[in-house]
């Protein structure tokens, strides 16, 4: 009987010990969870404090972040945004007003792009069995405005051929730094690619995205300045530095013929609102012709504001004053280039001519108001 009582007490003691360990374990787990929650709360408070410090003192940077927000959203959210920006659709095409900061194609460091969400967008615009949409042309990441998508591969091939054979009339709007002289004309200067050296950290986007994948193989790469490929002019004539005579240059085989028509719509605050018609379709030709051909780079075009280097755009004092911006914050200005209008024939026979117009984004209109670039008064 005593032995039986002793066994009972031992069982009870073991049970109490297990219960105590369980309670201690739960308490320890709760403490760890509470610690994680406190750490997370501290992080959120620090992020909130950083935003409070940054936003009032740097509105240009805040707007830059807002314009790049589509890079961080879920693909379904991006598809809904593009659907809301649809300005025209029929059985052959869908026409969007492309937002700022959204690349057409993917690449290093790019989370979202137009091509990635085309299947989702097709289903939102049609039904769950809808065929994916097809790109007909492209716009730069920083360019806003009219973008044509085809509902079938056959329609896409037809429309691409229209662009290639220059049967599409394209009209862009841009705000330039400076006033082109004359106020209306045609720039016809070939364009070619070249390497430009950058010592500016905020321009080393390619280095930032490629460092982790390439550093193991090419550790010497990051010890040297970054070279970036951009477009530049390749004129057929130049002035002799000795006597000032006009000399014909040797033709660059890589140069492409580029023709851009322009006219001033309004001028104020050392800036101009320009209407631009690219006759040819060379990469970055509008930006290169304005910056290097006319000496009037597009506002916010930091890539083509200097001839032999990459650096933030230098703005006139009156422009900075009207924009309420410091020169040190000018690097956050977005590119003010907008695909305003597109006219092209549709249908298998080309008998249906459509004229598509997209309004510039809010930031573009805001800049027009600040610079007093009033189209109606000019």
Coordinates of C-alpha atoms in Angstrom, one line a residue:
X1 CA 0.0 0.0 0.0
X2 CA 2.9 2.3 0.9
X3 CA 4.6 1.4 -2.4
X4 CA 1.3 2.1 -4.2
X5 CA 1.0 5.5 -2.5
X6 CA 4.6 6.4 -3.4
X7 CA 4.0 5.6 -7.1
X8 CA 0.9 7.8 -7.0
X9 CA 2.9 10.7 -5.6
X10 CA 5.6 10.2 -8.2
X11 CA 3.0 10.2 -11.0
X12 CA 1.5 13.4 -9.7
X13 CA 4.9 15.0 -9.3
X14 CA 5.8 14.1 -12.9
X15 CA 2.5 15.6 -14.1
X16 CA 3.1 18.8 -12.2
X17 CA 6.6 19.0 -13.6
X18 CA 5.3 18.6 -17.2
X19 CA 2.6 21.2 -16.6
X20 CA 5.2 23.6 -15.2
X21 CA 7.5 23.0 -18.2
X22 CA 4.5 23.6 -20.5
X23 CA 3.6 26.8 -18.8
X24 CA 7.2 27.9 -18.9
X25 CA 7.4 27.0 -22.5
X26 CA 4.3 29.0 -23.4
X27 CA 5.5 31.9 -21.3
X28 CA 8.9 31.8 -23.1
X29 CA 7.1 31.6 -26.5
X30 CA 4.8 34.5 -25.5
X31 CA 7.9 36.5 -24.5
X32 CA 9.6 35.8 -27.8
X33 CA 6.4 36.8 -29.7
X34 CA 6.1 40.0 -27.6
X35 CA 9.8 40.8 -28.3
X36 CA 9.2 40.4 -32.1
X37 CA 6.1 42.5 -31.9
X38 CA 8.0 45.2 -30.0
X39 CA 10.9 45.1 -32.6
X40 CA 8.4 45.4 -35.4
X41 CA 6.6 48.3 -33.8
X42 CA 10.0 50.1 -33.3
X43 CA 10.7 49.5 -37.0
X44 CA 7.4 50.9 -38.0
X45 CA 7.8 53.9 -35.7
X46 CA 11.3 54.6 -37.1
X47 CA 9.9 54.3 -40.7
X48 CA 7.1 56.7 -39.8
X49 CA 9.5 59.2 -38.2
X50 CA 11.7 59.0 -41.3
X51 CA 8.7 59.8 -43.5
X52 CA 7.8 62.7 -41.3
X53 CA 11.3 64.1 -41.6
X54 CA 11.7 63.5 -45.3
X55 CA 8.3 64.4 -46.9
X56 CA 8.0 68.1 -45.8
X57 CA 11.6 69.0 -46.5
X58 CA 11.8 67.1 -49.8
X59 CA 8.5 67.2 -51.8
X60 CA 10.4 66.5 -55.0
X61 CA 11.6 63.2 -53.7
X62 CA 8.2 62.3 -52.4
X63 CA 6.6 62.9 -55.8
X64 CA 9.4 60.8 -57.4
X65 CA 8.5 57.9 -55.0
X66 CA 4.8 58.3 -55.8
X67 CA 5.4 58.2 -59.6
X68 CA 7.4 55.0 -59.1
X69 CA 4.8 53.3 -56.9
X70 CA 3.6 51.0 -59.7
X71 CA 6.9 49.2 -59.5
X72 CA 5.9 47.8 -56.1
X73 CA 2.2 46.8 -56.5
X74 CA 0.8 43.4 -57.1
X75 CA 0.4 42.5 -60.8
X76 CA -3.4 42.4 -60.4
X77 CA -3.4 45.9 -59.0
X78 CA -1.2 47.1 -61.9
X79 CA -3.6 45.4 -64.4
X80 CA -6.5 47.3 -62.8
X81 CA -4.6 50.6 -63.1
X82 CA -4.0 50.0 -66.8
X83 CA -7.6 49.0 -67.3
X84 CA -8.7 52.3 -65.8
X85 CA -6.3 54.1 -68.2
X86 CA -7.9 52.5 -71.3
X87 CA -9.0 55.3 -73.6
X88 CA -10.3 53.2 -76.5
X89 CA -11.0 49.6 -77.4
X90 CA -12.7 47.6 -80.2
X91 CA -12.5 44.1 -81.5
X92 CA -8.9 44.7 -82.8
X93 CA -7.1 47.0 -80.4
X94 CA -6.9 48.3 -76.8
X95 CA -5.4 51.7 -76.3
X96 CA -4.0 52.8 -72.9
X97 CA -2.7 56.0 -71.4
X98 CA 0.6 54.6 -70.1
X99 CA 1.5 55.9 -66.6
X100 CA 4.9 57.3 -65.7
X101 CA 7.7 55.1 -64.4
X102 CA 6.3 51.8 -65.8
X103 CA 8.6 49.9 -68.2
X104 CA 7.2 48.1 -71.2
X105 CA 9.6 45.2 -70.9
X106 CA 11.3 43.5 -67.9
X107 CA 14.9 43.6 -66.9
X108 CA 17.3 43.7 -63.9
X109 CA 15.7 45.2 -60.9
X110 CA 12.3 45.6 -62.6
X111 CA 9.4 44.0 -60.6
X112 CA 6.5 45.1 -62.8
X113 CA 6.2 45.8 -66.5
X114 CA 3.5 46.1 -69.1
X115 CA 4.2 42.8 -70.8
X116 CA 4.0 40.8 -67.6
X117 CA 0.4 41.8 -66.9
X118 CA -1.0 41.6 -70.5
X119 CA -2.7 38.2 -69.9
X120 CA -4.3 39.5 -66.7
X121 CA -5.4 42.7 -68.4
X122 CA -6.9 40.8 -71.4
X123 CA -9.1 38.8 -69.0
X124 CA -10.2 42.0 -67.1
X125 CA -11.1 43.7 -70.4
X126 CA -12.8 40.6 -71.9
X127 CA -13.4 37.3 -70.2
X128 CA -11.4 34.6 -68.5
X129 CA -10.8 32.8 -71.8
X130 CA -9.6 36.0 -73.6
X131 CA -6.3 35.7 -75.5
X132 CA -3.4 37.7 -74.2
X133 CA -2.9 41.2 -75.5
X134 CA 0.1 41.9 -77.8
X135 CA 2.4 44.9 -77.8
X136 CA 2.4 46.9 -81.1
X137 CA 5.1 49.5 -80.2
X138 CA 7.0 50.7 -77.1
X139 CA 7.4 53.8 -75.0
X140 CA 10.3 54.5 -72.7
X141 CA 9.7 53.9 -69.0
X142 CA 9.6 57.6 -68.2
X143 CA 7.3 58.5 -71.2
X144 CA 3.6 58.7 -70.6
X145 CA 0.7 58.6 -73.1
X146 CA -0.8 56.7 -76.0
X147 CA 0.1 53.0 -76.2
X148 CA -1.6 50.6 -78.6
X149 CA -2.1 46.9 -77.8
X150 CA -3.6 44.3 -80.2
X151 CA -6.1 41.6 -79.3
X152 CA -4.5 39.1 -81.7
X153 CA -1.0 38.3 -83.1
X154 CA -2.2 39.0 -86.6
X155 CA -3.5 42.5 -85.7
X156 CA -0.2 43.2 -83.8
X157 CA 1.9 42.2 -86.9
X158 CA -0.2 44.6 -89.1
X159 CA 0.1 47.5 -86.7
X160 CA 3.9 46.9 -86.2
X161 CA 4.3 47.1 -89.9
X162 CA 2.4 50.4 -89.9
X163 CA 4.9 51.8 -87.4
X164 CA 7.9 50.4 -89.4
X165 CA 6.7 51.9 -92.7
X166 CA 5.9 55.3 -91.0
X167 CA 2.2 55.2 -91.6
X168 CA 1.5 56.2 -88.0
X169 CA 1.3 59.9 -87.2
X170 CA 2.8 60.5 -83.7
X171 CA 2.5 63.7 -81.8
X172 CA 4.3 64.2 -78.5
X173 CA 4.2 67.1 -76.0
X174 CA 7.3 68.0 -74.0
X175 CA 8.4 70.8 -71.7
X176 CA 11.9 71.9 -72.7
X177 CA 14.5 73.9 -70.7
X178 CA 15.0 76.9 -73.0
X179 CA 13.4 78.1 -76.2
X180 CA 14.2 76.6 -79.6
X181 CA 15.2 79.1 -82.2
X182 CA 13.5 79.2 -84.6
X183 CA 10.2 78.6 -83.0
X184 CA 9.2 76.0 -85.5
X185 CA 11.3 73.7 -87.7
X186 CA 12.7 70.3 -88.5
X187 CA 15.8 68.6 -87.0
X188 CA 17.4 66.1 -89.3
X189 CA 20.6 64.8 -87.8
X190 CA 21.6 61.1 -87.6
X191 CA 21.7 59.4 -84.2
X192 CA 24.2 56.8 -82.9
X193 CA 24.9 55.0 -79.7
X194 CA 28.0 56.0 -77.6
X195 CA 29.4 55.2 -74.1
X196 CA 29.2 57.9 -71.4
X197 CA 31.1 57.7 -68.2
X198 CA 29.2 58.3 -64.9
X199 CA 30.8 59.2 -61.5
X200 CA 27.4 59.9 -60.0
X201 CA 26.3 57.3 -57.5
X202 CA 22.5 57.8 -58.1
X203 CA 23.0 57.1 -61.8
X204 CA 24.6 53.7 -61.2
X205 CA 21.3 51.8 -61.5
X206 CA 22.8 49.0 -63.6
X207 CA 25.6 48.5 -61.1
X208 CA 23.2 48.4 -58.2
X209 CA 21.1 45.7 -59.8
X210 CA 23.9 43.6 -61.2
X211 CA 26.4 43.8 -58.3
X212 CA 25.2 40.7 -56.5
X213 CA 25.0 38.5 -59.5
X214 CA 28.2 39.6 -61.2
X215 CA 30.6 40.4 -58.3
X216 CA 31.6 36.8 -57.9
X217 CA 32.7 36.6 -61.5
X218 CA 33.9 40.1 -62.3
X219 CA 35.2 41.6 -59.0
X220 CA 37.4 44.1 -60.9
X221 CA 34.4 45.7 -62.6
X222 CA 33.3 47.8 -59.6
X223 CA 36.8 49.3 -59.1
X224 CA 36.3 51.3 -62.4
X225 CA 33.8 54.1 -63.4
X226 CA 30.5 52.9 -64.8
X227 CA 30.0 53.4 -68.5
X228 CA 26.4 53.8 -69.7
X229 CA 25.2 53.4 -73.3
X230 CA 23.2 56.4 -74.6
X231 CA 22.3 58.0 -77.9
X232 CA 24.0 61.0 -79.4
X233 CA 24.2 62.9 -82.6
X234 CA 26.3 61.8 -85.6
X235 CA 26.2 64.9 -87.9
X236 CA 27.4 64.6 -91.5
X237 CA 29.4 67.9 -91.4
X238 CA 31.6 69.6 -88.8
X239 CA 33.6 72.9 -88.5
X240 CA 37.3 72.7 -88.9
X241 CA 38.9 74.0 -85.6
X242 CA 41.8 75.5 -87.6
X243 CA 40.0 77.7 -90.1
X244 CA 36.3 77.3 -89.4
X245 CA 35.6 75.7 -92.8
X246 CA 32.7 73.2 -93.1
X247 CA 34.0 69.7 -93.6
X248 CA 32.1 66.5 -94.5
X249 CA 32.7 63.8 -91.9
X250 CA 33.1 60.1 -92.5
X251 CA 29.7 58.5 -92.3
X252 CA 29.2 56.3 -89.2
X253 CA 27.8 53.0 -90.3
X254 CA 26.0 52.5 -87.0
X255 CA 24.2 55.9 -87.3
X256 CA 20.5 55.9 -88.1
X257 CA 18.6 58.6 -89.9
X258 CA 16.5 60.6 -87.5
X259 CA 14.0 63.4 -88.3
X260 CA 11.9 65.3 -85.8
X261 CA 9.5 68.2 -86.5
X262 CA 8.8 70.6 -83.7
X263 CA 6.9 73.8 -82.8
X264 CA 6.5 76.0 -79.7
X265 CA 3.0 76.0 -78.2
X266 CA 3.8 78.2 -75.2
X267 CA 6.9 79.9 -73.6
X268 CA 7.5 81.2 -70.1
X269 CA 9.9 80.9 -67.1
X270 CA 12.9 80.0 -69.4
X271 CA 10.9 76.9 -70.5
X272 CA 8.7 76.0 -73.5
X273 CA 5.9 73.6 -74.2
X274 CA 6.7 71.9 -77.5
X275 CA 4.6 69.9 -79.9
X276 CA 6.9 67.2 -81.5
X277 CA 6.3 64.9 -84.4
X278 CA 9.0 62.2 -84.9
X279 CA 9.0 61.4 -88.6
X280 CA 11.4 58.4 -87.9
X281 CA 11.4 56.1 -85.0
X282 CA 14.9 56.0 -83.7
X283 CA 15.5 55.2 -80.0
X284 CA 15.5 58.4 -77.9
X285 CA 15.5 60.6 -81.0
X286 CA 13.2 63.3 -79.5
X287 CA 15.3 63.6 -76.4
X288 CA 18.6 63.7 -78.3
X289 CA 17.4 66.2 -81.0
X290 CA 16.1 68.6 -78.4
X291 CA 19.1 68.4 -76.1
X292 CA 22.0 68.2 -78.6
X293 CA 20.4 69.5 -81.8
X294 CA 18.5 72.5 -80.4
X295 CA 20.2 72.9 -77.0
X296 CA 16.9 72.6 -75.2
X297 CA 16.7 69.4 -73.2
X298 CA 13.4 68.1 -71.9
X299 CA 12.7 69.1 -68.3
X300 CA 13.7 66.2 -66.1
X301 CA 15.9 64.5 -68.7
X302 CA 19.0 64.0 -66.7
X303 CA 20.4 61.5 -69.2
X304 CA 20.6 64.0 -72.1
X305 CA 21.3 67.3 -70.3
X306 CA 25.1 67.1 -70.6
X307 CA 27.2 66.2 -73.6
X308 CA 29.9 64.0 -72.2
X309 CA 28.7 63.1 -68.7
X310 CA 25.7 61.9 -66.7
X311 CA 24.7 64.4 -64.0
X312 CA 21.5 66.1 -62.7
X313 CA 20.0 68.7 -65.0
X314 CA 21.0 72.3 -64.3
X315 CA 18.0 74.5 -64.3
X316 CA 17.7 78.3 -64.7
X317 CA 17.0 80.3 -61.5
X318 CA 13.6 81.5 -62.6
X319 CA 12.6 77.9 -63.4
X320 CA 13.7 76.7 -59.9
X321 CA 11.8 79.6 -58.3
X322 CA 8.6 78.9 -60.2
X323 CA 8.8 75.1 -59.4
X324 CA 9.7 76.0 -55.7
X325 CA 12.7 73.7 -56.1
X326 CA 16.3 73.7 -55.0
X327 CA 18.9 72.8 -57.5
X328 CA 20.2 70.0 -55.3
X329 CA 16.7 68.4 -55.6
X330 CA 16.4 68.8 -59.3
X331 CA 17.5 65.2 -59.8
X332 CA 14.1 64.1 -58.6
X333 CA 12.2 65.9 -61.4
X334 CA 10.4 63.4 -63.7
X335 CA 10.9 63.5 -67.5
X336 CA 8.2 65.7 -69.0
X337 CA 7.6 63.8 -72.3
X338 CA 4.1 62.7 -73.2
X339 CA 2.8 60.7 -76.2
X340 CA -0.2 63.0 -76.8
X341 CA -1.8 61.8 -80.0
X342 CA -1.6 58.8 -82.4
X343 CA -3.4 58.4 -85.7
X344 CA -3.3 55.2 -87.7
X345 CA -5.4 53.1 -90.1
X346 CA -6.9 49.9 -88.6
X347 CA -8.6 46.8 -90.1
X348 CA -7.3 44.2 -92.5
X349 CA -7.8 46.7 -95.4
X350 CA -6.7 49.8 -93.4
X351 CA -10.1 51.4 -94.1
X352 CA -10.8 52.4 -90.5
X353 CA -8.7 55.5 -89.5
X354 CA -8.6 56.3 -85.8
X355 CA -7.3 59.3 -84.0
X356 CA -6.3 58.7 -80.4
X357 CA -5.6 61.4 -77.8
X358 CA -4.4 61.0 -74.2
X359 CA -4.3 63.8 -71.6
X360 CA -0.9 64.4 -69.9
X361 CA -0.6 63.1 -66.3
X362 CA -1.3 65.2 -63.2
X363 CA 2.4 66.1 -62.6
X364 CA 2.7 67.4 -66.2
X365 CA -0.3 69.7 -65.8
X366 CA 1.0 70.8 -62.4
X367 CA 4.3 71.8 -64.0
X368 CA 2.5 73.7 -66.8
X369 CA 0.6 75.7 -64.1
X370 CA 3.7 76.5 -62.1
X371 CA 5.7 77.6 -65.1
X372 CA 2.7 79.6 -66.5
X373 CA 2.8 77.7 -69.7
X374 CA -0.7 78.5 -70.8
X375 CA -1.6 77.0 -74.2
X376 CA -4.8 79.0 -74.6
X377 CA -3.1 82.3 -74.2
X378 CA -0.5 81.6 -76.9

